[in-house]
Coordinates of C-alpha atoms in Angstrom, one line a residue:
M285 CA 1.9 16.6 -20.9
G286 CA 4.9 16.3 -18.5
F287 CA 3.4 13.4 -16.6
L288 CA 2.5 11.4 -19.7
Q289 CA 5.8 12.1 -21.4
A290 CA 7.6 10.9 -18.2
I291 CA 5.6 7.7 -18.1
W292 CA 6.3 7.1 -21.8
A293 CA 10.1 7.7 -21.2
L294 CA 10.1 5.2 -18.3
G295 CA 8.5 2.6 -20.6
D296 CA 11.0 3.4 -23.3
L297 CA 13.9 3.1 -20.9
G298 CA 12.6 -0.3 -19.7
G299 CA 13.3 -1.8 -23.1
G300 CA 10.6 -4.4 -22.6
E301 CA 9.2 -6.0 -25.8
G302 CA 6.4 -8.2 -26.7
L303 CA 4.1 -9.0 -23.7
E304 CA 6.3 -7.7 -20.9
P305 CA 5.2 -4.0 -21.0
Y306 CA 1.6 -5.2 -20.5
L307 CA 2.4 -7.4 -17.5
K308 CA 2.5 -6.8 -13.8
F309 CA 3.0 -8.8 -10.7
P310 CA -0.2 -10.3 -9.2
L311 CA 0.9 -9.2 -5.7
E312 CA 2.6 -6.0 -4.7
K313 CA 4.6 -7.4 -1.8
E314 CA 5.2 -10.7 -0.1
G315 CA 2.5 -13.3 -0.1
R316 CA 1.7 -17.0 -0.8
V317 CA 1.0 -18.8 -4.0
I318 CA -1.3 -21.9 -4.1
R319 CA 0.0 -23.8 -7.1
V320 CA -2.3 -26.1 -8.9
Y321 CA -0.5 -28.7 -11.0
L322 CA -2.8 -29.6 -13.9
D323 CA -2.5 -33.2 -15.1
V324 CA -2.1 -32.8 -18.9
P325 CA -0.4 -35.3 -21.2
D326 CA 1.3 -32.6 -23.3
P327 CA 1.9 -29.1 -21.7
E328 CA 3.2 -28.0 -25.1
A329 CA 0.0 -28.7 -27.0
E330 CA -2.1 -25.9 -28.6
V331 CA -5.2 -27.2 -26.7
L332 CA -4.7 -28.6 -23.2
D333 CA -6.6 -31.8 -22.4
V334 CA -6.8 -31.6 -18.6
R335 CA -7.4 -34.9 -17.0
G336 CA -7.5 -33.6 -13.4
V337 CA -5.2 -32.2 -10.8
A338 CA -1.9 -33.9 -10.1
R339 CA -0.9 -31.9 -7.1
V340 CA -1.5 -28.8 -5.0
D341 CA 1.1 -27.0 -2.9
V342 CA 1.9 -23.6 -1.3
A343 CA 5.0 -21.6 -2.2
H344 CA 6.2 -18.1 -1.4
F345 CA 5.5 -15.4 -3.9
Q346 CA 8.6 -14.6 -6.0
H347 CA 9.2 -11.0 -7.0
E348 CA 12.3 -11.5 -9.2
P349 CA 12.0 -9.7 -12.6
E350 CA 12.1 -12.9 -14.6
M351 CA 9.0 -14.1 -12.7
K352 CA 6.8 -11.5 -14.3
L353 CA 6.8 -13.3 -17.6
K354 CA 6.2 -16.6 -15.8
Y355 CA 3.2 -15.3 -13.9
L356 CA 1.9 -13.8 -17.1
Y357 CA -0.5 -11.6 -15.1
R358 CA -2.5 -8.6 -16.1
D359 CA -5.5 -7.0 -14.3
R360 CA -9.0 -7.9 -15.5
V361 CA -10.7 -5.3 -17.8
G362 CA -13.3 -4.8 -15.0
S363 CA -14.3 -6.3 -11.7
A364 CA -17.5 -7.8 -13.2
S365 CA -15.7 -9.4 -16.1
T366 CA -16.2 -13.2 -16.5
W367 CA -12.7 -13.8 -17.8
G368 CA -9.2 -13.0 -17.0
F369 CA -6.0 -12.7 -18.9
T370 CA -4.2 -15.4 -17.0
P371 CA -5.2 -18.5 -14.9
I372 CA -4.7 -16.7 -11.6
H373 CA -7.3 -16.1 -9.0
K374 CA -6.7 -13.6 -6.1
L375 CA -7.8 -14.9 -2.7
G376 CA -6.8 -12.0 -0.5
K377 CA -6.0 -12.9 3.0
P378 CA -7.4 -16.3 4.2
K379 CA -8.8 -17.1 7.6
A380 CA -7.2 -18.5 10.6
G381 CA -7.9 -22.2 11.0
R382 CA -8.6 -25.2 8.8
D383 CA -12.4 -25.2 9.0
K384 CA -12.7 -21.4 8.4
N385 CA -10.5 -21.7 5.3
R386 CA -12.5 -24.6 4.0
E387 CA -15.6 -22.4 4.3
Y388 CA -13.7 -19.4 2.8
L389 CA -13.0 -21.4 -0.3
L390 CA -16.0 -23.7 -0.7
G391 CA -18.7 -21.6 0.9
K392 CA -20.6 -21.8 4.2
K393 CA -22.3 -25.1 3.5
G394 CA -19.6 -26.5 1.2
D395 CA -21.9 -26.2 -1.8
W396 CA -19.7 -23.9 -3.8
R397 CA -21.6 -24.6 -7.1
R398 CA -24.5 -22.6 -5.7
D399 CA -22.7 -20.2 -3.5
K400 CA -21.8 -17.3 -5.7
D401 CA -19.7 -15.7 -3.0
S402 CA -17.4 -18.7 -2.6
H403 CA -14.0 -18.6 -4.2
F404 CA -14.5 -22.0 -5.9
F405 CA -17.6 -20.7 -7.7
K406 CA -15.6 -17.7 -9.0
I407 CA -12.7 -19.8 -10.1
R408 CA -14.9 -22.0 -12.2
N409 CA -17.4 -19.4 -13.6
K410 CA -15.2 -16.3 -13.8
L411 CA -11.9 -17.9 -14.8
L412 CA -11.8 -21.4 -16.1
L413 CA -14.9 -21.6 -18.2
E414 CA -13.6 -19.0 -20.6
Y415 CA -10.6 -21.2 -21.3
E416 CA -13.0 -23.9 -22.5
A417 CA -15.1 -21.4 -24.5
T418 CA -12.1 -20.2 -26.4
G419 CA -10.7 -23.7 -27.1
T420 CA -7.7 -23.3 -24.8
L421 CA -8.9 -26.3 -22.7
T422 CA -10.9 -29.2 -24.0
T423 CA -14.6 -29.5 -23.1
G424 CA -15.1 -30.7 -19.6
S425 CA -11.6 -29.6 -18.4
A426 CA -13.0 -27.0 -16.0
D427 CA -15.2 -29.5 -14.2
R428 CA -12.4 -32.0 -14.0
I429 CA -10.1 -29.3 -12.5
M430 CA -12.7 -28.3 -9.9
A431 CA -13.3 -31.9 -8.9
G432 CA -9.6 -32.5 -8.4
L433 CA -9.0 -29.2 -6.7
E434 CA -11.9 -29.9 -4.2
K435 CA -10.1 -33.0 -3.1
K436 CA -6.5 -31.8 -3.2
I437 CA -7.1 -28.4 -1.5
E438 CA -7.5 -30.3 1.8
E439 CA -3.8 -31.0 1.8
V440 CA -2.8 -27.3 2.0
L441 CA -5.5 -25.8 4.3
D442 CA -3.1 -25.8 7.2
D443 CA -0.4 -24.0 5.2
L444 CA -2.3 -20.8 4.5
D445 CA -1.2 -17.7 6.4
P446 CA -3.9 -15.3 7.4
K447 CA -1.4 -12.4 7.6
Q448 CA -0.4 -12.6 3.9
S449 CA -2.3 -12.2 0.6
H450 CA -2.7 -15.4 -1.4
I451 CA -3.3 -16.2 -5.1
V452 CA -4.3 -19.5 -6.8
I453 CA -2.3 -20.1 -9.9
F454 CA -3.0 -22.9 -12.5
G455 CA 0.0 -24.4 -14.2
A456 CA 1.1 -27.8 -15.4
A457 CA 3.0 -30.7 -14.0
K458 CA 6.1 -31.8 -15.9
G459 CA 8.7 -34.1 -14.5
G460 CA 7.5 -33.3 -11.0
K461 CA 8.1 -29.6 -11.6
F462 CA 5.6 -26.8 -11.8
L463 CA 5.2 -25.0 -15.1
Y464 CA 3.9 -21.4 -14.7
P465 CA 1.3 -20.0 -17.2
G466 CA 4.0 -18.1 -19.0
E467 CA 5.8 -21.4 -19.7
I468 CA 2.7 -23.0 -21.3
P469 CA 2.2 -22.1 -25.0
A470 CA -1.6 -22.5 -24.8
F471 CA -1.9 -20.0 -21.9
V472 CA 0.4 -17.6 -23.7
A473 CA -1.6 -17.8 -26.9
Y474 CA -4.8 -17.2 -24.9
F475 CA -3.2 -14.1 -23.3
R476 CA -2.2 -12.7 -26.6
R477 CA -5.7 -13.1 -28.1
K478 CA -7.3 -11.5 -25.1
L479 CA -4.8 -8.7 -25.0
G480 CA -5.3 -7.9 -28.7
E481 CA -9.0 -7.8 -28.2
S482 CA -8.8 -5.5 -25.2
L483 CA -6.3 -3.1 -26.8
Q484 CA -8.1 -2.9 -30.1
G485 CA -9.6 0.6 -30.9
R486 CA -13.2 0.8 -31.9
G487 CA -12.4 1.9 -35.4
R488 CA -14.1 5.3 -35.0
N489 CA -10.8 7.1 -36.1
K490 CA -10.6 5.6 -39.5
G491 CA -10.6 8.3 -42.2
E492 CA -10.6 11.2 -39.6
G493 CA -7.0 12.0 -40.1
L494 CA -6.1 11.5 -36.4
V495 CA -2.6 11.1 -35.2
C496 CA -1.1 9.7 -32.0
A497 CA -1.3 12.3 -29.2
I498 CA 2.0 11.1 -27.8
C499 CA 4.4 10.7 -30.8
G500 CA 2.4 12.6 -33.4
K501 CA 2.5 9.8 -36.0
A502 CA -0.5 8.8 -38.1
S503 CA -1.8 5.3 -37.5
G504 CA -4.6 3.2 -38.7
N505 CA -5.0 1.5 -35.4
L506 CA -5.3 4.1 -32.6
T507 CA -6.8 3.4 -29.2
G508 CA -7.6 5.4 -26.1
L509 CA -5.4 6.4 -23.2
K510 CA -8.0 4.7 -20.9
K511 CA -6.4 1.4 -21.8
V512 CA -3.5 2.5 -19.5
F513 CA -5.2 4.9 -17.0
K514 CA -8.8 4.4 -16.0
F515 CA -9.2 8.0 -14.8
S516 CA -12.7 7.8 -16.3
T517 CA -15.1 5.0 -17.2
D518 CA -17.7 5.0 -19.9
D519 CA -20.5 5.5 -17.4
K520 CA -18.7 8.0 -15.2
V521 CA -16.9 10.5 -17.4
N522 CA -15.0 12.9 -15.2
F523 CA -11.7 13.2 -17.2
A524 CA -11.0 12.9 -20.9
P525 CA -12.3 11.0 -22.9
G526 CA -15.1 13.5 -23.2
L527 CA -18.8 13.7 -23.9
E528 CA -19.6 11.1 -26.5
K529 CA -19.0 7.5 -25.5
E530 CA -18.7 6.2 -29.1
R531 CA -15.9 8.8 -29.7
A532 CA -13.9 8.0 -26.6
E533 CA -11.0 6.5 -28.5
A534 CA -10.6 9.8 -30.5
T535 CA -10.3 12.1 -27.5
F536 CA -6.7 11.2 -26.7
P537 CA -5.7 8.6 -29.3
I538 CA -2.4 6.8 -29.0
C539 CA -0.8 4.3 -31.3
Q540 CA 0.1 0.7 -30.4
S541 CA 3.8 1.5 -30.0
C542 CA 3.1 4.3 -27.5
L543 CA 0.5 2.2 -25.8
E544 CA 3.2 -0.4 -25.2
K545 CA 5.6 2.1 -23.8
M546 CA 2.9 3.8 -21.6
S547 CA 1.8 0.4 -20.2
G548 CA 5.4 -0.5 -19.4
G549 CA 6.0 2.9 -17.8
R550 CA 2.9 2.6 -15.6
E551 CA 3.9 -0.9 -14.5
H552 CA 7.4 0.4 -13.7
T553 CA 6.0 3.3 -11.7
E554 CA 3.7 0.9 -9.7
R555 CA 6.5 -1.4 -8.9
K556 CA 9.4 1.0 -8.2
L557 CA 8.1 4.6 -7.7
A558 CA 4.8 4.3 -5.7
N559 CA 3.9 4.7 -2.1
A560 CA 0.7 3.6 -0.3
S561 CA 1.5 4.4 3.3
I562 CA 1.8 8.2 3.4
L563 CA -1.8 9.0 2.5
P564 CA -4.2 6.2 3.8
G565 CA -6.3 4.7 1.1
M566 CA -4.5 6.3 -1.7
R567 CA -1.5 5.6 -3.9
L568 CA 1.1 8.2 -4.5
W569 CA 3.3 8.1 -7.6
A570 CA 6.5 10.1 -8.1
I571 CA 7.6 9.9 -11.7
P572 CA 11.0 11.4 -12.5
E573 CA 11.8 13.2 -15.7
A574 CA 15.1 14.5 -17.1
V575 CA 15.4 18.2 -17.6
G576 CA 17.9 19.9 -19.9
E577 CA 21.0 17.9 -20.5
A578 CA 20.2 15.2 -17.9
R579 CA 19.6 12.5 -20.5
T580 CA 20.4 8.8 -20.7
P581 CA 22.6 7.1 -19.6
I582 CA 23.0 9.7 -16.7
F583 CA 19.2 9.6 -16.2
T584 CA 19.2 5.8 -16.0
T585 CA 21.9 5.9 -13.3
F586 CA 20.0 8.4 -11.2
L587 CA 16.8 6.5 -11.7
K588 CA 18.4 3.2 -10.5
D589 CA 19.8 5.0 -7.4
I590 CA 16.4 6.5 -6.5
E591 CA 14.7 3.1 -6.9
A592 CA 17.4 1.3 -4.9
N593 CA 17.1 3.8 -2.0
L594 CA 13.3 3.5 -2.0
E595 CA 13.6 -0.3 -2.0
D596 CA 16.1 -0.3 0.9
D597 CA 13.5 1.6 3.0
R598 CA 10.8 -0.9 2.2
L599 CA 12.9 -4.0 2.9
Q600 CA 14.4 -3.1 6.3
S601 CA 14.4 -5.9 8.9
P602 CA 12.2 -5.5 12.0
G603 CA 15.2 -4.5 14.1
E604 CA 16.0 -1.7 11.7
K605 CA 12.4 -0.6 11.3
R606 CA 11.9 3.1 10.8
E607 CA 9.5 5.2 8.8
E608 CA 9.7 4.9 5.1
R609 CA 11.2 8.2 3.7
F610 CA 9.6 8.4 0.3
F611 CA 9.9 12.2 0.0
T612 CA 13.2 12.4 1.7
Q613 CA 14.8 10.1 -0.8
L614 CA 13.5 12.2 -3.6
A615 CA 14.7 15.4 -1.9
R616 CA 18.3 14.1 -2.1
Q617 CA 18.3 14.2 -5.9
G618 CA 19.3 17.9 -6.1
D619 CA 21.7 19.0 -8.8
T620 CA 20.8 16.0 -11.0
G621 CA 18.7 17.8 -13.6
L622 CA 15.6 15.8 -12.5
A623 CA 12.1 17.0 -11.9
F624 CA 9.2 14.9 -10.4
H625 CA 5.6 14.6 -11.4
F626 CA 3.3 13.6 -8.5
V627 CA 0.0 11.8 -8.9
C628 CA -2.2 10.8 -6.0
W629 CA -5.2 8.6 -6.7
E630 CA -7.5 6.0 -5.2
R631 CA -9.4 3.1 -6.7
N632 CA -13.1 3.2 -6.9
N633 CA -14.3 -0.1 -8.4
A634 CA -13.2 0.1 -12.1
Q635 CA -12.3 3.8 -11.9
E636 CA -9.1 5.4 -10.7
L637 CA -10.0 8.7 -9.1
V638 CA -7.2 11.3 -9.3
H639 CA -7.1 13.6 -6.2
L640 CA -3.8 15.4 -6.9
M641 CA -1.5 15.9 -9.9
V642 CA 1.5 18.2 -9.7
E643 CA 4.0 18.4 -12.4
D644 CA 7.6 19.6 -12.6
V645 CA 8.6 19.6 -8.9
P646 CA 12.4 20.0 -8.5
P647 CA 14.0 18.0 -5.7
E648 CA 15.4 21.3 -4.3
R649 CA 11.8 22.3 -3.4
L650 CA 11.3 19.0 -1.5
A651 CA 14.6 19.6 0.3
F652 CA 13.5 23.2 1.2
L653 CA 10.2 21.9 2.6
E654 CA 11.9 19.2 4.6
A655 CA 14.4 21.7 6.0
R656 CA 11.5 24.1 7.1
W657 CA 9.7 21.2 8.8
S658 CA 12.8 20.0 10.5
E659 CA 13.7 23.4 11.9
T660 CA 10.0 23.9 13.0
V661 CA 9.8 20.7 15.1
R662 CA 13.3 21.1 16.4
S663 CA 12.7 24.7 17.6
L664 CA 9.3 24.0 19.0
F665 CA 9.7 20.5 20.5
D666 CA 13.4 19.7 20.3
W667 CA 12.7 16.6 18.3
D668 CA 15.7 14.9 16.7
N669 CA 14.3 11.8 15.1
D670 CA 12.4 10.4 12.1
L671 CA 9.5 12.8 12.8
R672 CA 11.6 15.5 11.2
S673 CA 11.2 14.0 7.8
L674 CA 9.0 15.5 5.1
D675 CA 7.1 12.2 5.0
S676 CA 6.2 12.6 8.6
A677 CA 5.1 16.1 8.0
I678 CA 2.7 15.2 5.2
R679 CA 1.4 12.1 7.1
S680 CA 0.9 14.2 10.3
L681 CA -1.2 16.8 8.4
Y682 CA -3.5 14.2 7.0
V683 CA -3.9 12.4 10.4
T684 CA -4.3 15.6 12.4
L685 CA -7.0 17.1 10.1
S686 CA -8.8 13.7 10.2
R687 CA -8.9 13.8 14.0
F688 CA -10.1 17.4 14.0
A689 CA -12.9 16.5 11.5
G690 CA -14.4 14.2 14.1
K691 CA -16.6 11.2 13.5
S692 CA -18.7 12.7 10.7
E693 CA -17.8 11.0 7.4
A694 CA -18.9 14.1 5.4
D695 CA -16.6 16.3 7.6
R696 CA -13.7 13.9 7.2
Q697 CA -14.1 14.1 3.4
V698 CA -14.0 17.9 3.5
F699 CA -10.9 17.9 5.7
R700 CA -9.2 15.3 3.6
D701 CA -9.7 17.5 0.5
F702 CA -8.3 20.4 2.4
A703 CA -5.2 18.4 3.4
L704 CA -4.7 17.5 -0.3
K705 CA -5.1 21.1 -1.3
V706 CA -2.3 22.1 1.2
I707 CA 0.0 19.3 0.0
S708 CA -0.6 20.3 -3.6
R709 CA 0.3 23.9 -2.9
M710 CA 3.4 22.8 -1.1
L711 CA 4.6 20.8 -4.0
Q712 CA 3.8 23.6 -6.5
G713 CA 5.7 26.2 -4.4
E714 CA 2.6 28.3 -3.8
K715 CA 1.6 30.2 -0.6
L716 CA 0.1 28.0 2.0
P717 CA -3.4 28.9 3.5
V718 CA -2.3 29.7 7.0
A719 CA -5.4 31.8 7.9
A720 CA -7.9 29.2 6.7
Y721 CA -6.0 26.5 8.5
K722 CA -5.9 28.3 11.8
K723 CA -9.6 29.1 11.5
I724 CA -10.4 25.4 11.0
I725 CA -8.3 24.3 13.9
N726 CA -9.7 27.0 16.3
A727 CA -13.3 26.2 15.4
R728 CA -12.8 22.4 15.9
T729 CA -10.6 22.2 19.0
G730 CA -13.6 22.0 21.4
K731 CA -15.2 19.3 19.3
L732 CA -12.0 17.4 19.3
I733 CA -11.8 17.4 23.1
F734 CA -15.4 16.6 23.5
E735 CA -15.5 13.6 21.1
S736 CA -12.1 12.1 21.9
D737 CA -11.8 9.2 24.4
S738 CA -8.0 9.7 24.8
W739 CA -6.5 12.9 26.3
S740 CA -3.0 11.8 25.0
S741 CA -4.5 11.7 21.4
V742 CA -6.0 15.2 21.9
K743 CA -2.6 16.6 23.1
E744 CA -0.8 15.0 20.2
S745 CA -3.3 16.4 17.7
I746 CA -3.0 19.9 19.1
L747 CA 0.7 19.6 19.2
F748 CA 0.9 18.7 15.5
A749 CA -1.7 21.3 14.6
H750 CA 0.5 24.0 16.2
A751 CA 3.6 22.6 14.4
W752 CA 1.8 22.8 11.1
A753 CA 0.7 26.4 11.6
E754 CA 4.3 27.4 12.4
F755 CA 5.6 25.4 9.4
M756 CA 3.2 27.1 7.0
I757 CA 4.4 30.5 8.3
R758 CA 8.0 29.6 7.8
V759 CA 7.4 28.3 4.3
N760 CA 5.5 31.4 3.3
D761 CA 7.9 33.9 4.9
R762 CA 11.0 32.4 3.4
G763 CA 9.7 30.5 0.4
E764 CA 10.0 33.4 -2.1
D765 CA 13.8 33.5 -1.9
N766 CA 14.1 29.7 -2.3
E767 CA 13.1 27.0 -4.6
A768 CA 9.7 26.8 -3.0

């Protein structure tokens, strides 16, 4: 359970209490926020009597830690859900031009009430109506909001940026200032109720003598790990919980205290220790864990250093742009008593499909792999740049095999799985499949040349294919006497 214990430890270190461990930022990076100032006579009231919309403006997304409580955001329980935890609607990236954005929001004919694909239809029917149904807003508030929003949205259509993700957030106007959902008691109370309902176990564990799988303590209110990780869904069981849907909560039960820490640890990982650029379409987590005597506060210091270095790579100015070095930063943590747990997954609707999970990887192994790749490309091609990093090595394997797979989606899937298998073996310190790799490359070279429209792309692919074969040999030949 190294991965789970490490996530728990991150949540425990975070020290968040109350709602904070269950919150996340609505956007991962920069973006724009369409702020809707609701006209309410008393923003402090238990039930908000919305008279209309006082104002709409566009602001830059703020990623400061204190804003997480103000946004009060948590992902929906499912994509088909007709309610959310907070009055925030994700727009994605808008269109270019005023008319196209009007159509994007109100539908092709402007009749958003009947256009189920329009964002206004979704805002009313999949967000605001639930606030009325639960008594958070007075009856008729949703329609008054939509009427006001339809008029006021015209004022900001020119301010939308098609290159950035946008969210619509409903707050309240007070003294000319915008109150975020987390600053409005009625929205906070609604969030707490919905959170409690979503985290509540099904009660199947009562009287069965079950204990929390994380801390080992008995509890009368256990729930399932899937509240944190959706590695399975009730209709697609491919990871615990197991065979019986009604007993899902009992397969890996956790108490409310551990649930809070696991939720906080996951959010911390997503925000600070994740990468989405190395393997296209997938997210890669690197969760550190202290080994031996490397406990807090030493561990906390190392963790902050790692996160600061990763953040520096992400926030470079265009003039300083270079490849993000996710693995390189981790490889520099030698002699710190740390080990890393890697998880690679992709989202498939409500499910999170795990493609790779490798536990207990010492940074010395990453450093060894990077050194072998660096000496490989330096000896073969005399490269002395960012392409010598371990990040470039892993990215190049994925891209190269994808090109050799050709245009067949089925073949690309097989080659992707092979690439992940190689990466997994690298991280685990196992022998790499040189013979199988060479066989694949040799059999596909003719197909690559025939199907490609670019000779430079073919040469680059063959070049990297040769580099990877040589790299595998170096790792295998010298790995037994090293940390690999």
